[in-house]
């Protein structure tokens, strides 16, 4: 059976840089707090009006397609991972199909937040192994900045996230030391609301009758009410400490799972690219796996947490910096909302 390999990779981040200092204009925060708790120094924000999640994804995709030595017309399946889509529906993958004038190929959006890219990679891997597709485009892209609460009320979430996109093209390979060895996907919905954006959603009615001015009518009217914006419940919610505690357990666990499945050890890893959630989480994972500094790649300092885009952006940057060579053993690992988490082990 053929394996799948990353044949081309690209990323795009907007030009607009917002430093920690810049954020102090909008909220009560400080460079010291953000640096100490997250390691982040700056992040990029897409153009507020004119640049969408799909626009950024398309830019990353064009680079990945070109580097794979293929064309948009050769892509036979598209997977788009995002939690900040252009529209509530349809998803972004069809917008990419339209924008890149692709054939009428299958287009899938997946909603697995921070682990979206690892889930997408796993799906693509299965399709390529079975021979169903030969050129799969995966995009992870996020425009967080359009929807966050940039007042002091939202500071514990909004300082963390940044915008950007990464993309890969997956193709089959016969080479022994090349391509994906295995992927490992997990979830635990027990704490689904610990990191969530509840509205708009069909659960909107729950508890709404306790609010003043709720739309008391026989049908409908629950998409978004002014109260949801006013009281902040329309914004993403995160119990940061609960997420942190679970992440530092699940990251090492799922990396060990991938290594043991392939009879490999932590010392065999040439480069670990963890989802860029928080530099403190990456450092904790590095210590618990006893990895050297040169075995772990972090770029959250420059981009913040870009959710589904963080792994492909980091992978691409590491590759462009010459930190990944042919035959290197690369481990990708992610944890995020859901909770969902996963890992992938591959030879470059
Ligand atoms: O990729 C998605 C997965 N997400 C994650 O992996 C995030 C995991 N969690 C974290 O990274 C951390 O929990 C945070 C960085 C989000 C927050 O750090 P923390 O150490 O858990 O802080 P906290 O939320 O417990 O807040 C501590 C204090 C509070 O003040 P008091 O109550 O002690 O007076 C907050 O109000 O820090 C305050 N605070 C801030 N101060 C300045 C919260 N956010 C800020 C801020 N600037 N931006």
mmCIF file of C-alpha atoms and ligand atoms in Angstrom:
data_model
loop_
_atom_site.group_PDB
_atom_site.id
_atom_site.type_symbol
_atom_site.label_atom_id
_atom_site.label_comp_id
_atom_site.label_asym_id
_atom_site.label_seq_id
_atom_site.Cartn_x
_atom_site.Cartn_y
_atom_site.Cartn_z
ATOM 1 C CA UNK A 1 0.000 0.000 0.000
ATOM 2 C CA UNK A 2 1.239 3.469 -0.836
ATOM 3 C CA UNK A 3 1.862 6.006 1.909
ATOM 4 C CA UNK A 4 1.057 9.699 1.709
ATOM 5 C CA UNK A 5 3.669 12.448 1.810
ATOM 6 C CA UNK A 6 3.641 16.202 2.063
ATOM 7 C CA UNK A 7 4.653 17.154 -1.465
ATOM 8 C CA UNK A 8 4.340 20.921 -1.112
ATOM 9 C CA UNK A 9 3.846 23.375 1.712
ATOM 10 C CA UNK A 10 3.095 27.085 2.036
ATOM 11 C CA UNK A 11 1.907 29.674 4.500
ATOM 12 C CA UNK A 12 0.604 33.186 4.562
ATOM 13 C CA UNK A 13 0.386 35.666 7.399
ATOM 14 C CA UNK A 14 -1.030 39.193 7.048
ATOM 15 C CA UNK A 15 1.331 42.192 7.142
ATOM 16 C CA UNK A 16 -0.451 43.896 10.077
ATOM 17 C CA UNK A 17 1.659 43.268 13.172
ATOM 18 C CA UNK A 18 0.128 43.965 16.606
ATOM 19 C CA UNK A 19 2.628 43.851 19.439
ATOM 20 C CA UNK A 20 1.647 43.262 23.063
ATOM 21 C CA UNK A 21 2.228 46.965 23.607
ATOM 22 C CA UNK A 22 -0.261 47.762 20.812
ATOM 23 C CA UNK A 23 -2.957 45.770 22.635
ATOM 24 C CA UNK A 24 -2.577 47.947 25.734
ATOM 25 C CA UNK A 25 -4.393 50.659 23.716
ATOM 26 C CA UNK A 26 -7.598 48.583 23.834
ATOM 27 C CA UNK A 27 -7.469 46.733 27.154
ATOM 28 C CA UNK A 28 -5.838 46.599 30.536
ATOM 29 C CA UNK A 29 -2.917 44.270 29.787
ATOM 30 C CA UNK A 30 0.863 44.423 29.543
ATOM 31 C CA UNK A 31 3.741 43.032 27.534
ATOM 32 C CA UNK A 32 5.033 41.525 30.764
ATOM 33 C CA UNK A 33 1.815 39.579 31.512
ATOM 34 C CA UNK A 34 1.386 38.255 27.977
ATOM 35 C CA UNK A 35 5.059 37.302 27.596
ATOM 36 C CA UNK A 36 5.270 35.602 30.948
ATOM 37 C CA UNK A 37 2.035 33.578 30.617
ATOM 38 C CA UNK A 38 2.108 32.761 26.895
ATOM 39 C CA UNK A 39 5.503 33.602 25.361
ATOM 40 C CA UNK A 40 3.719 35.670 22.701
ATOM 41 C CA UNK A 41 5.339 38.987 21.690
ATOM 42 C CA UNK A 42 3.234 39.850 18.625
ATOM 43 C CA UNK A 43 0.574 38.496 16.293
ATOM 44 C CA UNK A 44 -0.752 39.284 12.803
ATOM 45 C CA UNK A 45 -4.256 40.496 12.042
ATOM 46 C CA UNK A 46 -5.937 40.205 8.668
ATOM 47 C CA UNK A 47 -7.408 43.312 7.110
ATOM 48 C CA UNK A 48 -10.526 43.922 9.189
ATOM 49 C CA UNK A 49 -12.820 44.433 6.197
ATOM 50 C CA UNK A 50 -11.174 43.055 3.116
ATOM 51 C CA UNK A 51 -9.360 39.832 4.005
ATOM 52 C CA UNK A 52 -11.198 36.617 4.859
ATOM 53 C CA UNK A 53 -10.158 33.231 6.194
ATOM 54 C CA UNK A 54 -10.527 31.833 2.669
ATOM 55 C CA UNK A 55 -8.470 34.671 1.134
ATOM 56 C CA UNK A 56 -5.567 33.800 3.441
ATOM 57 C CA UNK A 57 -6.005 30.071 2.843
ATOM 58 C CA UNK A 58 -5.923 30.563 -0.911
ATOM 59 C CA UNK A 59 -2.617 32.449 -0.666
ATOM 60 C CA UNK A 60 -1.040 29.641 1.371
ATOM 61 C CA UNK A 61 -2.550 27.047 -0.980
ATOM 62 C CA UNK A 62 -1.073 28.662 -4.095
ATOM 63 C CA UNK A 63 2.429 28.342 -2.620
ATOM 64 C CA UNK A 64 1.850 24.730 -1.529
ATOM 65 C CA UNK A 65 0.465 23.751 -4.949
ATOM 66 C CA UNK A 66 3.382 25.353 -6.786
ATOM 67 C CA UNK A 67 5.955 23.725 -4.494
ATOM 68 C CA UNK A 68 4.290 20.332 -5.020
ATOM 69 C CA UNK A 69 5.003 20.776 -8.734
ATOM 70 C CA UNK A 70 1.332 20.543 -9.565
ATOM 71 C CA UNK A 71 -1.548 22.826 -10.521
ATOM 72 C CA UNK A 72 -4.876 23.694 -8.948
ATOM 73 C CA UNK A 73 -6.585 21.731 -11.729
ATOM 74 C CA UNK A 74 -4.768 18.560 -10.616
ATOM 75 C CA UNK A 75 -6.079 18.728 -7.038
ATOM 76 C CA UNK A 76 -8.636 15.955 -6.565
ATOM 77 C CA UNK A 77 -9.858 16.720 -3.034
ATOM 78 C CA UNK A 78 -9.876 19.753 -0.733
ATOM 79 C CA UNK A 79 -9.951 19.760 3.065
ATOM 80 C CA UNK A 80 -10.307 23.069 4.911
ATOM 81 C CA UNK A 81 -9.820 23.242 8.676
ATOM 82 C CA UNK A 82 -11.028 26.369 10.461
ATOM 83 C CA UNK A 83 -13.110 27.624 13.365
ATOM 84 C CA UNK A 84 -13.482 31.076 11.835
ATOM 85 C CA UNK A 85 -15.104 30.399 8.453
ATOM 86 C CA UNK A 86 -16.153 33.117 6.020
ATOM 87 C CA UNK A 87 -19.780 32.041 6.359
ATOM 88 C CA UNK A 88 -21.781 30.010 8.894
ATOM 89 C CA UNK A 89 -22.440 27.882 5.821
ATOM 90 C CA UNK A 90 -21.314 26.899 3.221
ATOM 91 C CA UNK A 91 -17.800 26.056 4.319
ATOM 92 C CA UNK A 92 -14.542 27.516 3.052
ATOM 93 C CA UNK A 93 -13.433 24.529 0.943
ATOM 94 C CA UNK A 94 -15.976 25.291 -1.793
ATOM 95 C CA UNK A 95 -14.838 28.925 -1.820
ATOM 96 C CA UNK A 96 -11.280 27.700 -2.440
ATOM 97 C CA UNK A 97 -12.580 25.448 -5.233
ATOM 98 C CA UNK A 98 -14.210 28.504 -6.830
ATOM 99 C CA UNK A 99 -11.333 30.898 -6.272
ATOM 100 C CA UNK A 100 -8.685 28.542 -7.665
ATOM 101 C CA UNK A 101 -10.950 27.477 -10.563
ATOM 102 C CA UNK A 102 -10.546 23.842 -9.635
ATOM 103 C CA UNK A 103 -12.400 20.902 -11.113
ATOM 104 C CA UNK A 104 -15.684 19.860 -9.457
ATOM 105 C CA UNK A 105 -13.808 17.869 -6.810
ATOM 106 C CA UNK A 106 -14.938 16.950 -3.313
ATOM 107 C CA UNK A 107 -14.603 19.770 -0.795
ATOM 108 C CA UNK A 108 -14.724 19.131 2.947
ATOM 109 C CA UNK A 109 -14.637 21.515 5.899
ATOM 110 C CA UNK A 110 -13.666 20.164 9.269
ATOM 111 C CA UNK A 111 -14.344 21.805 12.604
ATOM 112 C CA UNK A 112 -11.791 20.475 15.015
ATOM 113 C CA UNK A 113 -10.295 23.763 16.086
ATOM 114 C CA UNK A 114 -6.652 23.464 17.218
ATOM 115 C CA UNK A 115 -6.375 19.832 16.156
ATOM 116 C CA UNK A 116 -8.091 20.523 12.810
ATOM 117 C CA UNK A 117 -4.912 20.234 10.776
ATOM 118 C CA UNK A 118 -3.904 16.893 12.312
ATOM 119 C CA UNK A 119 -7.431 15.559 11.713
ATOM 120 C CA UNK A 120 -7.268 16.810 8.107
ATOM 121 C CA UNK A 121 -3.888 15.176 7.578
ATOM 122 C CA UNK A 122 -5.261 11.886 8.872
ATOM 123 C CA UNK A 123 -8.276 12.036 6.546
ATOM 124 C CA UNK A 124 -6.054 12.828 3.554
ATOM 125 C CA UNK A 125 -3.707 9.998 4.513
ATOM 126 C CA UNK A 126 -6.558 7.458 4.442
ATOM 127 C CA UNK A 127 -7.805 8.645 1.036
ATOM 128 C CA UNK A 128 -4.320 8.446 -0.471
ATOM 129 C CA UNK A 129 -3.538 5.033 1.041
ATOM 130 C CA UNK A 130 -6.687 3.547 -0.495
ATOM 131 C CA UNK A 131 -5.777 5.074 -3.873
ATOM 132 C CA UNK A 132 -8.956 7.152 -4.017
ATOM 133 C CA UNK A 133 -7.141 10.484 -4.436
ATOM 134 C CA UNK A 134 -3.621 11.479 -5.518
ATOM 135 C CA UNK A 135 -3.416 15.233 -4.922
ATOM 136 C CA UNK A 136 -5.152 16.438 -1.796
ATOM 137 C CA UNK A 137 -5.019 20.078 -0.759
ATOM 138 C CA UNK A 138 -5.259 20.711 2.988
ATOM 139 C CA UNK A 139 -5.651 24.234 4.324
ATOM 140 C CA UNK A 140 -5.692 25.434 7.922
ATOM 141 C CA UNK A 141 -6.679 29.094 8.119
ATOM 142 C CA UNK A 142 -8.036 31.412 10.782
ATOM 143 C CA UNK A 143 -9.220 34.976 11.037
ATOM 144 C CA UNK A 144 -9.735 35.225 14.777
ATOM 145 C CA UNK A 145 -9.458 38.991 14.906
ATOM 146 C CA UNK A 146 -12.903 39.639 13.403
ATOM 147 C CA UNK A 147 -14.778 38.151 16.363
ATOM 148 C CA UNK A 148 -12.764 38.542 19.570
ATOM 149 C CA UNK A 149 -13.576 40.867 22.435
ATOM 150 C CA UNK A 150 -10.751 43.420 22.472
ATOM 151 C CA UNK A 151 -11.956 45.093 25.645
ATOM 152 C CA UNK A 152 -10.520 44.248 29.085
ATOM 153 C CA UNK A 153 -13.411 41.800 29.529
ATOM 154 C CA UNK A 154 -12.015 39.571 26.750
ATOM 155 C CA UNK A 155 -8.304 40.014 27.457
ATOM 156 C CA UNK A 156 -7.522 36.479 28.671
ATOM 157 C CA UNK A 157 -8.559 35.113 25.264
ATOM 158 C CA UNK A 158 -7.998 37.888 22.751
ATOM 159 C CA UNK A 159 -4.286 38.436 23.507
ATOM 160 C CA UNK A 160 -3.513 34.802 22.629
ATOM 161 C CA UNK A 161 -4.968 34.477 19.157
ATOM 162 C CA UNK A 162 -3.626 35.604 15.798
ATOM 163 C CA UNK A 163 -4.566 35.272 12.125
ATOM 164 C CA UNK A 164 -2.850 33.307 9.369
ATOM 165 C CA UNK A 165 -2.976 30.298 7.084
ATOM 166 C CA UNK A 166 -0.930 27.251 6.176
ATOM 167 C CA UNK A 167 -1.448 24.654 3.459
ATOM 168 C CA UNK A 168 -0.016 21.383 2.207
ATOM 169 C CA UNK A 169 -0.501 19.185 -0.844
ATOM 170 C CA UNK A 170 -0.507 15.457 -0.080
ATOM 171 C CA UNK A 171 0.566 12.914 -2.697
ATOM 172 C CA UNK A 172 1.322 9.184 -2.703
ATOM 173 C CA UNK A 173 4.848 7.870 -2.190
ATOM 174 C CA UNK A 174 6.538 4.454 -2.425
ATOM 175 C CA UNK A 175 9.759 5.496 -0.681
ATOM 176 C CA UNK A 176 10.491 3.630 2.529
ATOM 177 C CA UNK A 177 11.694 6.516 4.677
ATOM 178 C CA UNK A 178 9.179 9.081 3.441
ATOM 179 C CA UNK A 179 5.598 9.968 4.263
ATOM 180 C CA UNK A 180 3.118 9.492 7.068
ATOM 181 C CA UNK A 181 3.771 6.547 9.389
ATOM 182 C CA UNK A 182 0.615 6.902 11.460
ATOM 183 C CA UNK A 183 -1.935 9.352 12.795
ATOM 184 C CA UNK A 184 -3.760 9.221 16.132
ATOM 185 C CA UNK A 185 -7.002 11.068 16.813
ATOM 186 C CA UNK A 186 -8.862 11.498 20.099
ATOM 187 C CA UNK A 187 -11.689 13.385 21.735
ATOM 188 C CA UNK A 188 -13.389 13.836 25.094
ATOM 189 C CA UNK A 189 -16.557 15.915 25.000
ATOM 190 C CA UNK A 190 -17.034 15.974 28.777
ATOM 191 C CA UNK A 191 -15.658 19.509 28.939
ATOM 192 C CA UNK A 192 -16.840 20.745 25.549
ATOM 193 C CA UNK A 193 -17.970 24.112 26.919
ATOM 194 C CA UNK A 194 -14.633 24.864 28.632
ATOM 195 C CA UNK A 195 -13.378 26.267 25.337
ATOM 196 C CA UNK A 196 -16.270 27.208 23.132
ATOM 197 C CA UNK A 197 -18.147 29.792 21.139
ATOM 198 C CA UNK A 198 -21.763 28.922 21.828
ATOM 199 C CA UNK A 199 -23.522 31.436 19.566
ATOM 200 C CA UNK A 200 -24.788 31.255 16.919
ATOM 201 C CA UNK A 201 -25.991 27.713 17.499
ATOM 202 C CA UNK A 202 -29.077 25.629 18.076
ATOM 203 C CA UNK A 203 -28.388 25.531 21.826
ATOM 204 C CA UNK A 204 -29.040 29.287 21.947
ATOM 205 C CA UNK A 205 -32.484 28.836 23.511
ATOM 206 C CA UNK A 206 -31.170 27.095 26.614
ATOM 207 C CA UNK A 207 -31.526 29.433 29.548
ATOM 208 C CA UNK A 208 -32.497 32.337 27.339
ATOM 209 C CA UNK A 209 -35.910 32.718 29.001
ATOM 210 C CA UNK A 210 -34.038 33.906 32.091
ATOM 211 C CA UNK A 211 -32.669 36.916 30.233
ATOM 212 C CA UNK A 212 -34.406 40.258 29.923
ATOM 213 C CA UNK A 213 -35.715 41.118 26.456
ATOM 214 C CA UNK A 214 -35.294 37.649 25.045
ATOM 215 C CA UNK A 215 -37.277 37.110 21.820
ATOM 216 C CA UNK A 216 -40.358 35.360 23.245
ATOM 217 C CA UNK A 217 -41.993 34.119 20.052
ATOM 218 C CA UNK A 218 -43.297 30.785 18.791
ATOM 219 C CA UNK A 219 -40.445 30.083 16.366
ATOM 220 C CA UNK A 220 -36.987 31.384 15.484
ATOM 221 C CA UNK A 221 -35.337 34.580 16.671
ATOM 222 C CA UNK A 222 -32.471 32.861 18.452
ATOM 223 C CA UNK A 223 -29.576 33.368 16.043
ATOM 224 C CA UNK A 224 -28.104 36.270 18.022
ATOM 225 C CA UNK A 225 -29.725 38.704 20.414
ATOM 226 C CA UNK A 226 -28.358 42.121 21.433
ATOM 227 C CA UNK A 227 -27.999 40.797 25.010
ATOM 228 C CA UNK A 228 -25.557 38.121 23.852
ATOM 229 C CA UNK A 229 -23.250 40.828 22.540
ATOM 230 C CA UNK A 230 -23.762 43.124 25.495
ATOM 231 C CA UNK A 231 -23.062 40.566 28.203
ATOM 232 C CA UNK A 232 -20.157 39.050 26.277
ATOM 233 C CA UNK A 233 -21.687 35.597 25.889
ATOM 234 C CA UNK A 234 -21.496 35.940 22.090
ATOM 235 C CA UNK A 235 -17.713 35.834 22.315
ATOM 236 C CA UNK A 236 -15.537 32.723 22.656
ATOM 237 C CA UNK A 237 -15.208 31.419 26.214
ATOM 238 C CA UNK A 238 -12.151 29.666 27.604
ATOM 239 C CA UNK A 239 -11.416 28.246 31.022
ATOM 240 C CA UNK A 240 -7.695 28.709 30.418
ATOM 241 C CA UNK A 241 -6.465 26.756 33.395
ATOM 242 C CA UNK A 242 -8.663 23.725 32.628
ATOM 243 C CA UNK A 243 -7.417 23.718 29.044
ATOM 244 C CA UNK A 244 -3.810 24.114 30.147
ATOM 245 C CA UNK A 245 -4.015 21.233 32.636
ATOM 246 C CA UNK A 246 -5.533 18.829 30.120
ATOM 247 C CA UNK A 247 -3.185 19.906 27.302
ATOM 248 C CA UNK A 248 0.002 19.185 29.250
ATOM 249 C CA UNK A 249 -1.218 15.616 29.854
ATOM 250 C CA UNK A 250 -2.654 14.847 26.418
ATOM 251 C CA UNK A 251 0.209 16.276 24.314
ATOM 252 C CA UNK A 252 2.868 13.891 25.746
ATOM 253 C CA UNK A 253 0.376 10.999 25.814
ATOM 254 C CA UNK A 254 -0.501 11.236 22.126
ATOM 255 C CA UNK A 255 3.141 11.720 21.109
ATOM 256 C CA UNK A 256 4.128 8.585 23.053
ATOM 257 C CA UNK A 257 1.237 6.750 21.394
ATOM 258 C CA UNK A 258 2.565 7.634 17.916
ATOM 259 C CA UNK A 259 6.125 6.662 18.810
ATOM 260 C CA UNK A 260 5.194 3.358 20.397
ATOM 261 C CA UNK A 261 2.962 2.410 17.427
ATOM 262 C CA UNK A 262 6.067 2.697 15.235
ATOM 263 C CA UNK A 263 8.622 1.271 17.687
ATOM 264 C CA UNK A 264 10.372 4.619 17.887
ATOM 265 C CA UNK A 265 11.688 6.645 20.815
ATOM 266 C CA UNK A 266 11.651 10.326 21.699
ATOM 267 C CA UNK A 267 15.365 10.437 20.811
ATOM 268 C CA UNK A 268 14.430 9.449 17.218
ATOM 269 C CA UNK A 269 12.380 12.632 16.716
ATOM 270 C CA UNK A 270 14.244 15.133 14.553
ATOM 271 C CA UNK A 271 11.616 17.827 14.994
ATOM 272 C CA UNK A 272 8.447 18.091 17.062
ATOM 273 C CA UNK A 273 5.981 20.700 15.832
ATOM 274 C CA UNK A 274 3.411 21.136 18.565
ATOM 275 C CA UNK A 275 0.267 23.155 17.923
ATOM 276 C CA UNK A 276 1.262 26.656 19.020
ATOM 277 C CA UNK A 277 -1.205 27.049 21.892
ATOM 278 C CA UNK A 278 1.045 28.640 24.467
ATOM 279 C CA UNK A 279 4.852 28.619 24.703
ATOM 280 C CA UNK A 280 4.543 27.424 28.328
ATOM 281 C CA UNK A 281 2.621 24.343 27.144
ATOM 282 C CA UNK A 282 5.270 23.569 24.480
ATOM 283 C CA UNK A 283 8.038 23.959 27.058
ATOM 284 C CA UNK A 284 6.207 21.698 29.483
ATOM 285 C CA UNK A 285 5.812 19.048 26.760
ATOM 286 C CA UNK A 286 9.488 19.396 25.807
ATOM 287 C CA UNK A 287 10.555 18.855 29.419
ATOM 288 C CA UNK A 288 8.260 15.915 29.969
ATOM 289 C CA UNK A 289 9.560 14.200 26.786
ATOM 290 C CA UNK A 290 13.166 15.217 27.612
ATOM 291 C CA UNK A 291 13.660 16.750 24.167
ATOM 292 C CA UNK A 292 16.564 19.066 23.308
ATOM 293 C CA UNK A 293 15.810 22.639 22.199
ATOM 294 C CA UNK A 294 16.698 21.789 18.600
ATOM 295 C CA UNK A 295 14.084 18.995 18.591
ATOM 296 C CA UNK A 296 11.136 21.369 19.157
ATOM 297 C CA UNK A 297 9.984 24.198 16.897
ATOM 298 C CA UNK A 298 8.057 27.183 18.255
ATOM 299 C CA UNK A 299 6.999 30.359 16.506
ATOM 300 C CA UNK A 300 4.081 31.427 18.699
ATOM 301 C CA UNK A 301 6.252 34.378 19.793
ATOM 302 C CA UNK A 302 5.635 35.986 16.358
ATOM 303 C CA UNK A 303 2.156 34.798 15.406
ATOM 304 C CA UNK A 304 0.232 33.941 18.566
ATOM 305 C CA UNK A 305 -2.086 30.957 18.509
ATOM 306 C CA UNK A 306 -3.470 30.542 14.985
ATOM 307 C CA UNK A 307 -5.514 27.423 15.829
ATOM 308 C CA UNK A 308 -5.924 25.202 12.719
ATOM 309 C CA UNK A 309 -3.218 27.173 10.902
ATOM 310 C CA UNK A 310 -0.526 26.930 13.568
ATOM 311 C CA UNK A 311 0.983 23.549 12.637
ATOM 312 C CA UNK A 312 1.206 24.121 8.858
ATOM 313 C CA UNK A 313 2.605 27.638 9.408
ATOM 314 C CA UNK A 314 5.236 26.302 11.843
ATOM 315 C CA UNK A 315 6.036 23.291 9.651
ATOM 316 C CA UNK A 316 6.522 25.522 6.630
ATOM 317 C CA UNK A 317 8.640 28.039 8.495
ATOM 318 C CA UNK A 318 10.842 25.292 9.959
ATOM 319 C CA UNK A 319 11.289 23.807 6.481
ATOM 320 C CA UNK A 320 12.092 27.215 4.941
ATOM 321 C CA UNK A 321 14.684 27.796 7.679
ATOM 322 C CA UNK A 322 16.408 24.514 6.752
ATOM 323 C CA UNK A 323 15.401 22.830 10.019
ATOM 324 C CA UNK A 324 13.725 19.942 8.176
ATOM 325 C CA UNK A 325 15.629 17.753 5.708
ATOM 326 C CA UNK A 326 14.619 14.790 3.573
ATOM 327 C CA UNK A 327 14.229 11.658 5.697
ATOM 328 C CA UNK A 328 13.838 13.560 8.993
ATOM 329 C CA UNK A 329 11.359 12.127 11.479
ATOM 330 C CA UNK A 330 8.745 14.806 12.184
ATOM 331 C CA UNK A 331 6.125 14.625 14.892
ATOM 332 C CA UNK A 332 3.037 16.850 14.774
ATOM 333 C CA UNK A 333 0.799 17.079 17.830
ATOM 334 C CA UNK A 334 -2.231 19.156 18.712
ATOM 335 C CA UNK A 335 -4.727 19.705 21.488
ATOM 336 C CA UNK A 336 -7.679 22.033 21.639
ATOM 337 C CA UNK A 337 -11.387 22.735 21.937
ATOM 338 C CA UNK A 338 -13.728 19.799 22.123
ATOM 339 C CA UNK A 339 -11.544 18.604 23.666
ATOM 340 C CA UNK A 340 -9.931 17.006 20.627
ATOM 341 C CA UNK A 341 -6.302 16.079 20.204
ATOM 342 C CA UNK A 342 -4.081 14.076 17.911
ATOM 343 C CA UNK A 343 -0.639 13.372 16.535
ATOM 344 C CA UNK A 344 1.024 12.407 13.276
ATOM 345 C CA UNK A 345 4.423 10.889 12.724
ATOM 346 C CA UNK A 346 6.040 11.237 9.327
ATOM 347 C CA UNK A 347 9.316 11.030 7.464
ATOM 348 C CA UNK A 348 9.885 14.206 5.442
HETATM 349 O O1 LIG B 1 -5.230 26.512 21.427
HETATM 350 C C1 LIG B 1 -6.381 26.493 22.205
HETATM 351 C C2 LIG B 1 -6.087 25.907 23.493
HETATM 352 N N1 LIG B 1 -5.893 26.962 24.466
HETATM 353 C C3 LIG B 1 -4.882 26.874 25.311
HETATM 354 O O2 LIG B 1 -4.077 25.975 25.230
HETATM 355 C C4 LIG B 1 -4.810 27.903 26.416
HETATM 356 C C5 LIG B 1 -4.362 27.266 27.705
HETATM 357 N N2 LIG B 1 -4.397 28.211 28.813
HETATM 358 C C6 LIG B 1 -3.511 29.222 28.917
HETATM 359 O O3 LIG B 1 -2.662 29.356 28.064
HETATM 360 C C7 LIG B 1 -3.592 30.120 30.141
HETATM 361 O O4 LIG B 1 -4.575 29.630 31.009
HETATM 362 C C8 LIG B 1 -3.866 31.596 29.789
HETATM 363 C C9 LIG B 1 -2.643 32.207 29.127
HETATM 364 C C10 LIG B 1 -5.060 31.709 28.870
HETATM 365 C C11 LIG B 1 -4.208 32.421 31.040
HETATM 366 O O5 LIG B 1 -3.169 32.280 31.979
HETATM 367 P P1 LIG B 1 -3.498 31.935 33.498
HETATM 368 O O6 LIG B 1 -2.229 31.898 34.193
HETATM 369 O O7 LIG B 1 -4.352 30.712 33.503
HETATM 370 O O8 LIG B 1 -4.304 33.226 33.955
HETATM 371 P P2 LIG B 1 -5.782 33.363 34.554
HETATM 372 O O9 LIG B 1 -6.789 33.283 33.461
HETATM 373 O O10 LIG B 1 -5.929 32.448 35.718
HETATM 374 O O11 LIG B 1 -5.745 34.832 35.080
HETATM 375 C C12 LIG B 1 -4.827 35.246 36.108
HETATM 376 C C13 LIG B 1 -4.982 36.714 36.324
HETATM 377 C C14 LIG B 1 -6.420 37.172 36.550
HETATM 378 O O12 LIG B 1 -6.387 38.244 37.452
HETATM 379 P P3 LIG B 1 -6.716 38.015 39.015
HETATM 380 O O13 LIG B 1 -8.097 37.438 39.053
HETATM 381 O O14 LIG B 1 -5.665 37.068 39.508
HETATM 382 O O15 LIG B 1 -6.612 39.384 39.582
HETATM 383 C C15 LIG B 1 -6.840 37.682 35.198
HETATM 384 O O16 LIG B 1 -7.862 38.639 35.280
HETATM 385 O O17 LIG B 1 -4.545 37.443 35.155
HETATM 386 C C16 LIG B 1 -5.577 38.296 34.699
HETATM 387 N N3 LIG B 1 -5.492 38.387 33.237
HETATM 388 C C17 LIG B 1 -4.758 39.296 32.588
HETATM 389 N N4 LIG B 1 -3.977 40.291 33.015
HETATM 390 C C18 LIG B 1 -3.364 41.045 32.083
HETATM 391 C C19 LIG B 1 -6.102 37.577 32.337
HETATM 392 N N5 LIG B 1 -5.742 37.948 31.102
HETATM 393 C C20 LIG B 1 -4.924 39.017 31.222
HETATM 394 C C21 LIG B 1 -4.250 39.842 30.295
HETATM 395 N N6 LIG B 1 -3.481 40.827 30.778
HETATM 396 N N7 LIG B 1 -4.343 39.637 28.964
#
